[in-house]
Amino acid sequence: QDVMDIEVKPKPLWLHWYECHVQPCMAELLGSALFIFIGCLSVVEDSGGTGRLQPALAHGLALGVTVAVLGDI
């Protein structure tokens, strides 16, 4: 019974227009810009035999870092 006694913040009945419209658009814009930027930078200087591995690792690491840093937003 004690495990189930978790206090949860009550959510407001309505969200502000900023949270409904602007915040998701800004998140999509920043995420897309990050992946395009990282993807372009990962293939600028090809170090020989990495092939497709270098851009794949760059995108994966960028995604991991972004989720770790901005996951609470």
Short mmCIF file of C-alpha atoms in Angstrom, two decimals:
data_model
loop_
_atom_site.label_atom_id
_atom_site.label_comp_id
_atom_site.label_asym_id
_atom_site.label_seq_id
_atom_site.Cartn_x
_atom_site.Cartn_y
_atom_site.Cartn_z
CA GLN A 1 0.00 0.00 0.00
CA ASP A 2 2.85 2.42 0.76
CA VAL A 3 4.27 1.90 -2.72
CA MET A 4 1.02 3.08 -4.28
CA ASP A 5 0.95 6.34 -2.26
CA ILE A 6 2.79 8.48 -4.81
CA GLU A 7 1.85 12.12 -4.99
CA VAL A 8 1.13 13.25 -8.52
CA LYS A 9 0.89 16.90 -9.49
CA PRO A 10 -2.55 17.74 -10.80
CA LYS A 11 -2.49 18.76 -14.43
CA PRO A 12 -4.21 21.98 -15.41
CA LEU A 13 -7.51 21.58 -17.20
CA TRP A 14 -6.29 23.48 -20.23
CA LEU A 15 -2.85 24.14 -21.65
CA HIS A 16 -1.54 27.53 -22.65
CA TRP A 17 -1.48 28.20 -26.42
CA TYR A 18 2.31 28.27 -26.28
CA GLU A 19 2.48 24.72 -24.91
CA CYS A 20 -0.02 23.45 -27.46
CA HIS A 21 1.36 25.03 -30.63
CA VAL A 22 4.70 26.79 -30.34
CA GLN A 23 6.62 24.37 -28.11
CA PRO A 24 6.09 21.26 -30.31
CA CYS A 25 7.01 23.23 -33.44
CA MET A 26 10.20 24.57 -31.85
CA ALA A 27 11.16 21.08 -30.66
CA GLU A 28 10.68 19.68 -34.17
CA LEU A 29 12.66 22.53 -35.72
CA LEU A 30 15.59 22.17 -33.31
CA GLY A 31 15.63 18.39 -33.59
CA SER A 32 15.60 18.46 -37.39
CA ALA A 33 18.29 21.14 -37.50
CA LEU A 34 20.48 19.14 -35.10
CA PHE A 35 20.27 15.95 -37.16
CA ILE A 36 20.88 17.72 -40.46
CA PHE A 37 23.86 19.58 -38.98
CA ILE A 38 25.34 16.45 -37.35
CA GLY A 39 24.73 14.38 -40.48
CA CYS A 40 26.47 16.90 -42.73
CA LEU A 41 29.41 17.28 -40.36
CA SER A 42 29.87 13.52 -40.08
CA VAL A 43 30.54 13.10 -43.81
CA VAL A 44 32.61 16.24 -44.41
CA GLU A 45 35.85 14.51 -43.61
CA ASP A 46 35.57 10.85 -44.56
CA SER A 47 38.35 8.92 -42.86
CA GLY A 48 38.77 6.16 -45.38
CA GLY A 49 37.05 2.89 -44.74
CA THR A 50 34.31 3.92 -42.34
CA GLY A 51 31.67 4.04 -45.08
CA ARG A 52 28.15 4.16 -43.70
CA LEU A 53 29.22 3.55 -40.12
CA GLN A 54 30.43 7.09 -39.41
CA PRO A 55 27.14 8.92 -40.19
CA ALA A 56 25.13 6.21 -38.42
CA LEU A 57 27.21 6.52 -35.26
CA ALA A 58 27.08 10.32 -35.40
CA HIS A 59 23.28 10.31 -35.63
CA GLY A 60 22.94 7.68 -32.91
CA LEU A 61 25.24 9.49 -30.51
CA ALA A 62 23.52 12.81 -31.21
CA LEU A 63 20.15 11.24 -30.47
CA GLY A 64 21.45 9.66 -27.25
CA VAL A 65 22.96 12.90 -26.01
CA THR A 66 19.84 14.88 -26.89
CA VAL A 67 17.54 12.48 -25.05
CA ALA A 68 19.84 12.40 -22.03
CA VAL A 69 20.11 16.18 -21.82
CA LEU A 70 16.63 17.29 -22.87
CA GLY A 71 14.59 14.28 -21.78
CA ASP A 72 12.90 16.11 -18.91
CA ILE A 73 11.46 18.88 -21.06
#
